[in-house]
Each structure stands twice: as structure tokens, then as C-alpha cells.
Amino acid sequence: MTVDGEGLRIHPEVIEALESDTPVVALESTIISHGLPRPDNLRVAREIEQTVRDAGAVPATIAVVDGKPCVGLYDEELRLIAESDDVVKLGVRDLGVAAAKKLHGATTVAATASLAAQADIDVFATGGLGGVHRHARDTWDESADLTALSRIPMAVVCAGVKSILDVPATLERLETLNVPVYGYRTTTFPGFYLADSGHALEWSFDFAEEVADAILAHWQLAWPAVSSGALVANPIPVEEQLDPALHDRILNDALTAAEKQGVAGKDVTPFLLEYFHRETGGESLRANVLLVKRNAELAARIAAAIIDAAP
Ligand code: PSU
Ligand code: MN
């Protein structure tokens, strides 16, 4: 196939992979710049890419460098995103501003999925999807990740949404937005740091090939009503999860601190994540890194299965 993506800079290795039907997995960059603490973030970003390679796919980490959306980063660009203080968090609506002002930026799930789709990539791995925040009834704080996924045909592998969010409300919104949620070897929605959020899922699959079949059929049959993404929910194993008691205590404290300090808007998610990483003495970081790598590995297998199954 020939790759579109006018306006993007696509790494030659990614173009080569797409043109030769080699699986490609898109990776977001906000998790690097705003989701993981320095100095671990650069090492982890490289390890996530390596995990994708070990699983037989080509990683395409996506970020904006000097205003240019880049699909697949050179190592010095990955370093810039991880280490520079001038990297802004970019949702879909910020991409135009970043281009005009020639900013460096890290892309959220929404912006990453949007740019990945422009490059004809259809599988994307992250840690946790954004969602409906607690108190959204008053604040209207709902991540643009949800509406983006309602219109972008992208398979997103994640470990659920973080417990800092309103999980049942997020699941309701995904239904409204026509985004199917498939449990991978689970019948409940994962709880990010925890294996189980306590909320049931309707559909579950045991094999990447089945997930690929469902996704391909979704894209074929749901169109033209919708061309939505699909969420693949891959839980962290129970024996690897964060201690639930520690989790609940820190979550409470973090939410109280955010409210007290008046943290709002796009700062909320990074603030709460940072609080967790600091207050759990690295335990949440350990779980976070592990689950992202597991998602990257599963995404690579789904990407391969989609290529095998596609007509
Ligand atoms: N989940 C994580 N780590 C992260 C994020 C989510 O485990 O860093 C980031 C993602 O980039 C996601 C964004 O798209 O937070 C959501 O931010 P907001 O709630 O402001 O939409
Ligand atoms: Mn928000």
C-alpha cells in the first residue's frame, strides 16, 4: 500500500513497514512527558518501543517536534520529549496551534490516534485511556479521548482507565459513542493499577486473532453509521497489581490534594499521576511500566492478526 499522511513526518522505518505489511503499533508521548517521572521516563519510552520490536512489530511513537507531527521518532526526539521543559501536552484541538507556533508537544491518546490514523496505522497501545472525571457533573471534565475514539477507526489497547476517573460513567459514555470495549482474557473492566475495576464487561476474547476479527468486522459493519475505534482492555495480572489498600488510600489523598490546590483542566491527570508515583514510593511506577509493556506486546500481536485477517 502507499502511505498517505500529508503534513506528517513519517519515519522511514514506519513507511517501510506499512508498505510491506509489517505490523506497526502507534505509541503516545504524553505518557512520556507528563505521565511518567523523570529520569525513568526516557528509559521506559525506549523499553516500550523495544517491547513492540520484540513482538515482531515496528513502533511508531508520535509527538510534535518544532510544530511538525512526527510518526515514529528518532532517539534524539524521544529524548527531547522526555527531558525538555518546553514540551506541551497536545490534544487534537492543540495540533494547529502547535504547528503555527512551532512548538514541541506530546500527544494525548486522542491526538495520537488522530495522527496515527492519518498515517494509515490502525493499532495503538497506551497505559490508560482518558475518561470522565469524578465530579464531571459539575466540572464537565471529560477527556477528549472519548469523543476522538468515537470517530477514529483505531484499535486502542489499554489497561482500562485510571481509578482517578469515574469508571462507570466512562463506560457509559463509550457505549453512547459507539466504541466497543473488548476484555482480553477478562470479563471485567481492568482498573489500571488494579486488575479489576469491579465493573462488568459484556464481551471478552481469549486470543489476539479473535480480537482482530471483531475489530475488522466492527469497522466493516458499523460504517457508515459510525467509524469508531475499539477499546481492548488488557488487565495487569493480579499478582503484579498495586496493593489495593495502598491504592485506595493514595487515591483519596490525591483527589483531596487536587481539590485543595485548585488543580483544573488538562493539569488534572498529570497532577494525580505524579502524586501516585511520589506517594507510593515507586510502586505505582512499577505497575504502570509493566502494564504499558504488556499492552504494547498485545497490540503488536493484534496488529499482526489484523494484517493476516484483512481481505
Ligand atoms: N493515562 C495514563 N498516563 C497518561 C495519560 C493517560 O496512564 O499519561 C494521558 C494520556 O495521554 C491521555 C491523557 O490521553 O492523559 C488524558 O488527559 P485528559 O484527561 O486531560 O484528557
Ligand atoms: Mn480534562
PDB file of N, CA, C and O in Angstrom, residues 152-214:
ATOM      1  N   ILE A 152     -12.548   7.865  15.201  1.00  0.00           N
ATOM      2  CA  ILE A 152     -11.294   7.410  14.591  1.00  0.00           C
ATOM      3  C   ILE A 152     -11.238   5.882  14.634  1.00  0.00           C
ATOM      4  O   ILE A 152     -11.266   5.297  15.717  1.00  0.00           O
ATOM      5  N   PRO A 153     -11.167   5.239  13.474  1.00  0.00           N
ATOM      6  CA  PRO A 153     -11.129   3.776  13.469  1.00  0.00           C
ATOM      7  C   PRO A 153      -9.764   3.257  13.912  1.00  0.00           C
ATOM      8  O   PRO A 153      -8.908   2.939  13.086  1.00  0.00           O
ATOM      9  N   MET A 154      -9.565   3.203  15.195  1.00  0.00           N
ATOM     10  CA  MET A 154      -8.275   2.815  15.757  1.00  0.00           C
ATOM     11  C   MET A 154      -8.526   1.772  16.856  1.00  0.00           C
ATOM     12  O   MET A 154      -9.437   1.945  17.664  1.00  0.00           O
ATOM     13  N   ALA A 155      -7.757   0.708  16.850  1.00  0.00           N
ATOM     14  CA  ALA A 155      -7.820  -0.260  17.947  1.00  0.00           C
ATOM     15  C   ALA A 155      -6.866   0.212  19.034  1.00  0.00           C
ATOM     16  O   ALA A 155      -5.671   0.348  18.793  1.00  0.00           O
ATOM     17  N   VAL A 156      -7.397   0.489  20.210  1.00  0.00           N
ATOM     18  CA  VAL A 156      -6.578   1.015  21.298  1.00  0.00           C
ATOM     19  C   VAL A 156      -6.481  -0.024  22.409  1.00  0.00           C
ATOM     20  O   VAL A 156      -7.495  -0.415  22.993  1.00  0.00           O
ATOM     21  N   VAL A 157      -5.263  -0.474  22.679  1.00  0.00           N
ATOM     22  CA  VAL A 157      -5.058  -1.443  23.763  1.00  0.00           C
ATOM     23  C   VAL A 157      -4.667  -0.672  25.015  1.00  0.00           C
ATOM     24  O   VAL A 157      -3.704   0.112  25.004  1.00  0.00           O
ATOM     25  N   CYS A 158      -5.425  -0.872  26.093  1.00  0.00           N
ATOM     26  CA  CYS A 158      -5.139  -0.149  27.336  1.00  0.00           C
ATOM     27  C   CYS A 158      -5.464  -1.052  28.516  1.00  0.00           C
ATOM     28  O   CYS A 158      -6.012  -2.138  28.355  1.00  0.00           O
ATOM     29  N   ALA A 159      -5.094  -0.595  29.721  1.00  0.00           N
ATOM     30  CA  ALA A 159      -5.392  -1.366  30.936  1.00  0.00           C
ATOM     31  C   ALA A 159      -6.570  -0.734  31.664  1.00  0.00           C
ATOM     32  O   ALA A 159      -6.601  -0.641  32.881  1.00  0.00           O
ATOM     33  N   GLY A 160      -7.535  -0.258  30.873  1.00  0.00           N
ATOM     34  CA  GLY A 160      -8.693   0.419  31.444  1.00  0.00           C
ATOM     35  C   GLY A 160      -8.433   1.907  31.545  1.00  0.00           C
ATOM     36  O   GLY A 160      -7.632   2.472  30.793  1.00  0.00           O
ATOM     37  N   VAL A 161      -9.134   2.541  32.449  1.00  0.00           N
ATOM     38  CA  VAL A 161      -8.886   3.957  32.728  1.00  0.00           C
ATOM     39  C   VAL A 161      -8.483   4.050  34.184  1.00  0.00           C
ATOM     40  O   VAL A 161      -8.861   3.213  34.994  1.00  0.00           O
ATOM     41  N   LYS A 162      -7.714   5.084  34.505  1.00  0.00           N
ATOM     42  CA  LYS A 162      -7.232   5.154  35.874  1.00  0.00           C
ATOM     43  C   LYS A 162      -8.362   5.360  36.865  1.00  0.00           C
ATOM     44  O   LYS A 162      -9.364   5.993  36.564  1.00  0.00           O
ATOM     45  N   SER A 163      -8.158   4.828  38.049  1.00  0.00           N
ATOM     46  CA  SER A 163      -9.172   4.917  39.095  1.00  0.00           C
ATOM     47  C   SER A 163      -9.359   6.345  39.563  1.00  0.00           C
ATOM     48  O   SER A 163     -10.260   6.630  40.337  1.00  0.00           O
ATOM     49  N   ILE A 164      -8.490   7.269  39.085  1.00  0.00           N
ATOM     50  CA  ILE A 164      -8.722   8.684  39.394  1.00  0.00           C
ATOM     51  C   ILE A 164      -9.968   9.174  38.670  1.00  0.00           C
ATOM     52  O   ILE A 164     -10.484  10.234  38.974  1.00  0.00           O
ATOM     53  N   LEU A 165     -10.465   8.369  37.712  1.00  0.00           N
ATOM     54  CA  LEU A 165     -11.638   8.784  36.932  1.00  0.00           C
ATOM     55  C   LEU A 165     -12.912   8.131  37.464  1.00  0.00           C
ATOM     56  O   LEU A 165     -12.868   7.266  38.335  1.00  0.00           O
ATOM     57  N   ASP A 166     -14.044   8.536  36.903  1.00  0.00           N
ATOM     58  CA  ASP A 166     -15.317   7.899  37.190  1.00  0.00           C
ATOM     59  C   ASP A 166     -15.468   6.755  36.187  1.00  0.00           C
ATOM     60  O   ASP A 166     -15.837   6.975  35.034  1.00  0.00           O
ATOM     61  N   VAL A 167     -15.159   5.543  36.627  1.00  0.00           N
ATOM     62  CA  VAL A 167     -15.085   4.405  35.701  1.00  0.00           C
ATOM     63  C   VAL A 167     -16.448   4.045  35.105  1.00  0.00           C
ATOM     64  O   VAL A 167     -16.577   3.932  33.873  1.00  0.00           O
ATOM     65  N   PRO A 168     -17.509   3.863  35.924  1.00  0.00           N
ATOM     66  CA  PRO A 168     -18.793   3.510  35.303  1.00  0.00           C
ATOM     67  C   PRO A 168     -19.311   4.585  34.343  1.00  0.00           C
ATOM     68  O   PRO A 168     -19.878   4.262  33.295  1.00  0.00           O
ATOM     69  N   ALA A 169     -19.092   5.847  34.668  1.00  0.00           N
ATOM     70  CA  ALA A 169     -19.536   6.920  33.764  1.00  0.00           C
ATOM     71  C   ALA A 169     -18.769   6.842  32.446  1.00  0.00           C
ATOM     72  O   ALA A 169     -19.328   7.041  31.360  1.00  0.00           O
ATOM     73  N   THR A 170     -17.479   6.519  32.533  1.00  0.00           N
ATOM     74  CA  THR A 170     -16.666   6.396  31.321  1.00  0.00           C
ATOM     75  C   THR A 170     -17.188   5.261  30.446  1.00  0.00           C
ATOM     76  O   THR A 170     -17.301   5.402  29.218  1.00  0.00           O
ATOM     77  N   LEU A 171     -17.528   4.133  31.070  1.00  0.00           N
ATOM     78  CA  LEU A 171     -18.059   3.002  30.301  1.00  0.00           C
ATOM     79  C   LEU A 171     -19.393   3.359  29.636  1.00  0.00           C
ATOM     80  O   LEU A 171     -19.646   2.977  28.494  1.00  0.00           O
ATOM     81  N   GLU A 172     -20.220   4.116  30.345  1.00  0.00           N
ATOM     82  CA  GLU A 172     -21.492   4.565  29.749  1.00  0.00           C
ATOM     83  C   GLU A 172     -21.242   5.444  28.533  1.00  0.00           C
ATOM     84  O   GLU A 172     -21.909   5.331  27.504  1.00  0.00           O
ATOM     85  N   ARG A 173     -20.300   6.348  28.654  1.00  0.00           N
ATOM     86  CA  ARG A 173     -20.006   7.262  27.535  1.00  0.00           C
ATOM     87  C   ARG A 173     -19.463   6.484  26.339  1.00  0.00           C
ATOM     88  O   ARG A 173     -19.780   6.790  25.188  1.00  0.00           O
ATOM     89  N   LEU A 174     -18.631   5.475  26.595  1.00  0.00           N
ATOM     90  CA  LEU A 174     -18.100   4.671  25.485  1.00  0.00           C
ATOM     91  C   LEU A 174     -19.247   3.987  24.737  1.00  0.00           C
ATOM     92  O   LEU A 174     -19.214   3.861  23.508  1.00  0.00           O
ATOM     93  N   GLU A 175     -20.268   3.575  25.490  1.00  0.00           N
ATOM     94  CA  GLU A 175     -21.425   2.960  24.823  1.00  0.00           C
ATOM     95  C   GLU A 175     -22.136   3.989  23.945  1.00  0.00           C
ATOM     96  O   GLU A 175     -22.414   3.749  22.770  1.00  0.00           O
ATOM     97  N   THR A 176     -22.400   5.157  24.527  1.00  0.00           N
ATOM     98  CA  THR A 176     -23.082   6.216  23.772  1.00  0.00           C
ATOM     99  C   THR A 176     -22.314   6.568  22.501  1.00  0.00           C
ATOM    100  O   THR A 176     -22.898   6.830  21.454  1.00  0.00           O
ATOM    101  N   LEU A 177     -20.987   6.546  22.608  1.00  0.00           N
ATOM    102  CA  LEU A 177     -20.132   6.979  21.494  1.00  0.00           C
ATOM    103  C   LEU A 177     -19.822   5.849  20.516  1.00  0.00           C
ATOM    104  O   LEU A 177     -18.997   5.997  19.608  1.00  0.00           O
ATOM    105  N   ASN A 178     -20.486   4.696  20.703  1.00  0.00           N
ATOM    106  CA  ASN A 178     -20.338   3.569  19.772  1.00  0.00           C
ATOM    107  C   ASN A 178     -18.927   2.997  19.739  1.00  0.00           C
ATOM    108  O   ASN A 178     -18.464   2.525  18.694  1.00  0.00           O
ATOM    109  N   VAL A 179     -18.248   3.050  20.873  1.00  0.00           N
ATOM    110  CA  VAL A 179     -16.910   2.462  20.957  1.00  0.00           C
ATOM    111  C   VAL A 179     -17.024   1.127  21.699  1.00  0.00           C
ATOM    112  O   VAL A 179     -17.307   1.101  22.897  1.00  0.00           O
ATOM    113  N   PRO A 180     -16.834   0.003  21.008  1.00  0.00           N
ATOM    114  CA  PRO A 180     -16.928  -1.281  21.698  1.00  0.00           C
ATOM    115  C   PRO A 180     -15.743  -1.484  22.632  1.00  0.00           C
ATOM    116  O   PRO A 180     -14.640  -1.002  22.374  1.00  0.00           O
ATOM    117  N   VAL A 181     -15.995  -2.197  23.729  1.00  0.00           N
ATOM    118  CA  VAL A 181     -14.932  -2.499  24.696  1.00  0.00           C
ATOM    119  C   VAL A 181     -14.810  -4.015  24.795  1.00  0.00           C
ATOM    120  O   VAL A 181     -15.762  -4.694  25.166  1.00  0.00           O
ATOM    121  N   TYR A 182     -13.654  -4.525  24.414  1.00  0.00           N
ATOM    122  CA  TYR A 182     -13.416  -5.962  24.456  1.00  0.00           C
ATOM    123  C   TYR A 182     -12.455  -6.286  25.593  1.00  0.00           C
ATOM    124  O   TYR A 182     -11.338  -5.758  25.627  1.00  0.00           O
ATOM    125  N   GLY A 183     -12.869  -7.139  26.508  1.00  0.00           N
ATOM    126  CA  GLY A 183     -11.949  -7.601  27.541  1.00  0.00           C
ATOM    127  C   GLY A 183     -11.008  -8.631  26.948  1.00  0.00           C
ATOM    128  O   GLY A 183     -11.449  -9.526  26.230  1.00  0.00           O
ATOM    129  N   TYR A 184      -9.714  -8.502  27.217  1.00  0.00           N
ATOM    130  CA  TYR A 184      -8.771  -9.535  26.795  1.00  0.00           C
ATOM    131  C   TYR A 184      -8.524 -10.455  27.980  1.00  0.00           C
ATOM    132  O   TYR A 184      -7.908 -10.065  28.970  1.00  0.00           O
ATOM    133  N   ARG A 185      -9.059 -11.659  27.886  1.00  0.00           N
ATOM    134  CA  ARG A 185      -8.962 -12.646  28.963  1.00  0.00           C
ATOM    135  C   ARG A 185      -9.481 -12.097  30.288  1.00  0.00           C
ATOM    136  O   ARG A 185      -8.919 -12.369  31.355  1.00  0.00           O
ATOM    137  N   THR A 186     -10.522 -11.279  30.204  1.00  0.00           N
ATOM    138  CA  THR A 186     -11.177 -10.781  31.412  1.00  0.00           C
ATOM    139  C   THR A 186     -12.639 -10.493  31.093  1.00  0.00           C
ATOM    140  O   THR A 186     -12.965 -10.142  29.961  1.00  0.00           O
ATOM    141  N   THR A 187     -13.496 -10.652  32.099  1.00  0.00           N
ATOM    142  CA  THR A 187     -14.902 -10.307  31.904  1.00  0.00           C
ATOM    143  C   THR A 187     -15.262  -9.057  32.699  1.00  0.00           C
ATOM    144  O   THR A 187     -16.417  -8.676  32.779  1.00  0.00           O
ATOM    145  N   THR A 188     -14.238  -8.455  33.336  1.00  0.00           N
ATOM    146  CA  THR A 188     -14.490  -7.172  33.988  1.00  0.00           C
ATOM    147  C   THR A 188     -13.501  -6.146  33.445  1.00  0.00           C
ATOM    148  O   THR A 188     -12.417  -6.490  32.977  1.00  0.00           O
ATOM    149  N   PHE A 189     -13.902  -4.889  33.516  1.00  0.00           N
ATOM    150  CA  PHE A 189     -13.034  -3.806  33.035  1.00  0.00           C
ATOM    151  C   PHE A 189     -11.855  -3.682  34.000  1.00  0.00           C
ATOM    152  O   PHE A 189     -12.043  -3.607  35.213  1.00  0.00           O
ATOM    153  N   PRO A 190     -10.625  -3.660  33.464  1.00  0.00           N
ATOM    154  CA  PRO A 190      -9.458  -3.546  34.354  1.00  0.00           C
ATOM    155  C   PRO A 190      -9.429  -2.178  35.044  1.00  0.00           C
ATOM    156  O   PRO A 190     -10.021  -1.218  34.565  1.00  0.00           O
ATOM    157  N   GLY A 191      -8.698  -2.106  36.153  1.00  0.00           N
ATOM    158  CA  GLY A 191      -8.639  -0.868  36.927  1.00  0.00           C
ATOM    159  C   GLY A 191      -7.275  -0.209  36.890  1.00  0.00           C
ATOM    160  O   GLY A 191      -6.813   0.321  37.898  1.00  0.00           O
ATOM    161  N   PHE A 192      -6.595  -0.278  35.728  1.00  0.00           N
ATOM    162  CA  PHE A 192      -5.289   0.321  35.523  1.00  0.00           C
ATOM    163  C   PHE A 192      -4.270  -0.259  36.492  1.00  0.00           C
ATOM    164  O   PHE A 192      -3.754  -1.332  36.236  1.00  0.00           O
ATOM    165  N   TYR A 193      -3.993   0.380  37.637  1.00  0.00           N
ATOM    166  CA  TYR A 193      -3.040  -0.166  38.611  1.00  0.00           C
ATOM    167  C   TYR A 193      -3.557  -1.481  39.212  1.00  0.00           C
ATOM    168  O   TYR A 193      -2.799  -2.258  39.769  1.00  0.00           O
ATOM    169  N   LEU A 194      -4.870  -1.662  39.132  1.00  0.00           N
ATOM    170  CA  LEU A 194      -5.504  -2.862  39.674  1.00  0.00           C
ATOM    171  C   LEU A 194      -6.052  -3.719  38.530  1.00  0.00           C
ATOM    172  O   LEU A 194      -6.463  -3.189  37.491  1.00  0.00           O
ATOM    173  N   ALA A 195      -6.076  -5.035  38.759  1.00  0.00           N
ATOM    174  CA  ALA A 195      -6.517  -5.939  37.693  1.00  0.00           C
ATOM    175  C   ALA A 195      -7.990  -5.745  37.349  1.00  0.00           C
ATOM    176  O   ALA A 195      -8.401  -5.928  36.207  1.00  0.00           O
ATOM    177  N   ASP A 196      -8.770  -5.355  38.344  1.00  0.00           N
ATOM    178  CA  ASP A 196     -10.221  -5.370  38.176  1.00  0.00           C
ATOM    179  C   ASP A 196     -10.825  -4.092  38.756  1.00  0.00           C
ATOM    180  O   ASP A 196     -10.619  -3.784  39.929  1.00  0.00           O
ATOM    181  N   SER A 197     -11.577  -3.371  37.931  1.00  0.00           N
ATOM    182  CA  SER A 197     -12.229  -2.151  38.428  1.00  0.00           C
ATOM    183  C   SER A 197     -13.538  -2.465  39.131  1.00  0.00           C
ATOM    184  O   SER A 197     -14.161  -1.588  39.719  1.00  0.00           O
ATOM    185  N   GLY A 198     -13.983  -3.726  39.004  1.00  0.00           N
ATOM    186  CA  GLY A 198     -15.258  -4.101  39.611  1.00  0.00           C
ATOM    187  C   GLY A 198     -16.444  -3.886  38.691  1.00  0.00           C
ATOM    188  O   GLY A 198     -17.586  -4.132  39.088  1.00  0.00           O
ATOM    189  N   HIS A 199     -16.196  -3.452  37.451  1.00  0.00           N
ATOM    190  CA  HIS A 199     -17.301  -3.212  36.523  1.00  0.00           C
ATOM    191  C   HIS A 199     -17.290  -4.253  35.407  1.00  0.00           C
ATOM    192  O   HIS A 199     -16.263  -4.485  34.774  1.00  0.00           O
ATOM    193  N   ALA A 200     -18.440  -4.870  35.209  1.00  0.00           N
ATOM    194  CA  ALA A 200     -18.530  -5.983  34.257  1.00  0.00           C
ATOM    195  C   ALA A 200     -18.404  -5.503  32.817  1.00  0.00           C
ATOM    196  O   ALA A 200     -18.815  -4.394  32.470  1.00  0.00           O
ATOM    197  N   LEU A 201     -17.834  -6.378  31.984  1.00  0.00           N
ATOM    198  CA  LEU A 201     -17.785  -6.133  30.543  1.00  0.00           C
ATOM    199  C   LEU A 201     -18.690  -7.135  29.860  1.00  0.00           C
ATOM    200  O   LEU A 201     -18.835  -8.270  30.308  1.00  0.00           O
ATOM    201  N   GLU A 202     -19.243  -6.722  28.749  1.00  0.00           N
ATOM    202  CA  GLU A 202     -20.152  -7.615  28.051  1.00  0.00           C
ATOM    203  C   GLU A 202     -19.397  -8.646  27.213  1.00  0.00           C
ATOM    204  O   GLU A 202     -19.822  -9.780  27.074  1.00  0.00           O
ATOM    205  N   TRP A 203     -18.263  -8.223  26.629  1.00  0.00           N
ATOM    206  CA  TRP A 203     -17.565  -9.077  25.668  1.00  0.00           C
ATOM    207  C   TRP A 203     -16.123  -9.327  26.068  1.00  0.00           C
ATOM    208  O   TRP A 203     -15.431  -8.437  26.546  1.00  0.00           O
ATOM    209  N   SER A 204     -15.717 -10.565  25.830  1.00  0.00           N
ATOM    210  CA  SER A 204     -14.359 -10.935  26.192  1.00  0.00           C
ATOM    211  C   SER A 204     -13.792 -11.886  25.136  1.00  0.00           C
ATOM    212  O   SER A 204     -14.533 -12.675  24.537  1.00  0.00           O
ATOM    213  N   PHE A 205     -12.499 -11.780  24.891  1.00  0.00           N
ATOM    214  CA  PHE A 205     -11.820 -12.674  23.944  1.00  0.00           C
ATOM    215  C   PHE A 205     -10.572 -13.254  24.592  1.00  0.00           C
ATOM    216  O   PHE A 205      -9.956 -12.627  25.443  1.00  0.00           O
ATOM    217  N   ASP A 206     -10.197 -14.446  24.121  1.00  0.00           N
ATOM    218  CA  ASP A 206      -9.016 -15.101  24.678  1.00  0.00           C
ATOM    219  C   ASP A 206      -7.806 -15.037  23.764  1.00  0.00           C
ATOM    220  O   ASP A 206      -6.696 -15.359  24.185  1.00  0.00           O
ATOM    221  N   PHE A 207      -8.009 -14.653  22.500  1.00  0.00           N
ATOM    222  CA  PHE A 207      -6.898 -14.687  21.546  1.00  0.00           C
ATOM    223  C   PHE A 207      -6.853 -13.414  20.709  1.00  0.00           C
ATOM    224  O   PHE A 207      -7.895 -12.857  20.357  1.00  0.00           O
ATOM    225  N   ALA A 208      -5.644 -12.995  20.380  1.00  0.00           N
ATOM    226  CA  ALA A 208      -5.467 -11.781  19.571  1.00  0.00           C
ATOM    227  C   ALA A 208      -6.175 -11.910  18.224  1.00  0.00           C
ATOM    228  O   ALA A 208      -6.720 -10.931  17.704  1.00  0.00           O
ATOM    229  N   GLU A 209      -6.198 -13.124  17.673  1.00  0.00           N
ATOM    230  CA  GLU A 209      -6.832 -13.330  16.361  1.00  0.00           C
ATOM    231  C   GLU A 209      -8.330 -13.031  16.432  1.00  0.00           C
ATOM    232  O   GLU A 209      -8.901 -12.458  15.500  1.00  0.00           O
ATOM    233  N   GLU A 210      -8.963 -13.434  17.558  1.00  0.00           N
ATOM    234  CA  GLU A 210     -10.396 -13.159  17.714  1.00  0.00           C
ATOM    235  C   GLU A 210     -10.641 -11.663  17.858  1.00  0.00           C
ATOM    236  O   GLU A 210     -11.624 -11.127  17.323  1.00  0.00           O
ATOM    237  N   VAL A 211      -9.765 -11.003  18.587  1.00  0.00           N
ATOM    238  CA  VAL A 211      -9.895  -9.548  18.749  1.00  0.00           C
ATOM    239  C   VAL A 211      -9.800  -8.886  17.378  1.00  0.00           C
ATOM    240  O   VAL A 211     -10.610  -8.016  17.034  1.00  0.00           O
ATOM    241  N   ALA A 212      -8.833  -9.335  16.581  1.00  0.00           N
ATOM    242  CA  ALA A 212      -8.650  -8.759  15.244  1.00  0.00           C
ATOM    243  C   ALA A 212      -9.895  -8.978  14.389  1.00  0.00           C
ATOM    244  O   ALA A 212     -10.342  -8.064  13.675  1.00  0.00           O
ATOM    245  N   ASP A 213     -10.482 -10.182  14.449  1.00  0.00           N
ATOM    246  CA  ASP A 213     -11.699 -10.466  13.672  1.00  0.00           C
ATOM    247  C   ASP A 213     -12.823  -9.507  14.067  1.00  0.00           C
ATOM    248  O   ASP A 213     -13.538  -8.976  13.218  1.00  0.00           O
ATOM    249  N   ALA A 214     -12.997  -9.317  15.380  1.00  0.00           N
ATOM    250  CA  ALA A 214     -14.080  -8.450  15.863  1.00  0.00           C
ATOM    251  C   ALA A 214     -13.862  -7.016  15.408  1.00  0.00           C
ATOM    252  O   ALA A 214     -14.793  -6.332  14.969  1.00  0.00           O
TER     253      ALA A 214
END
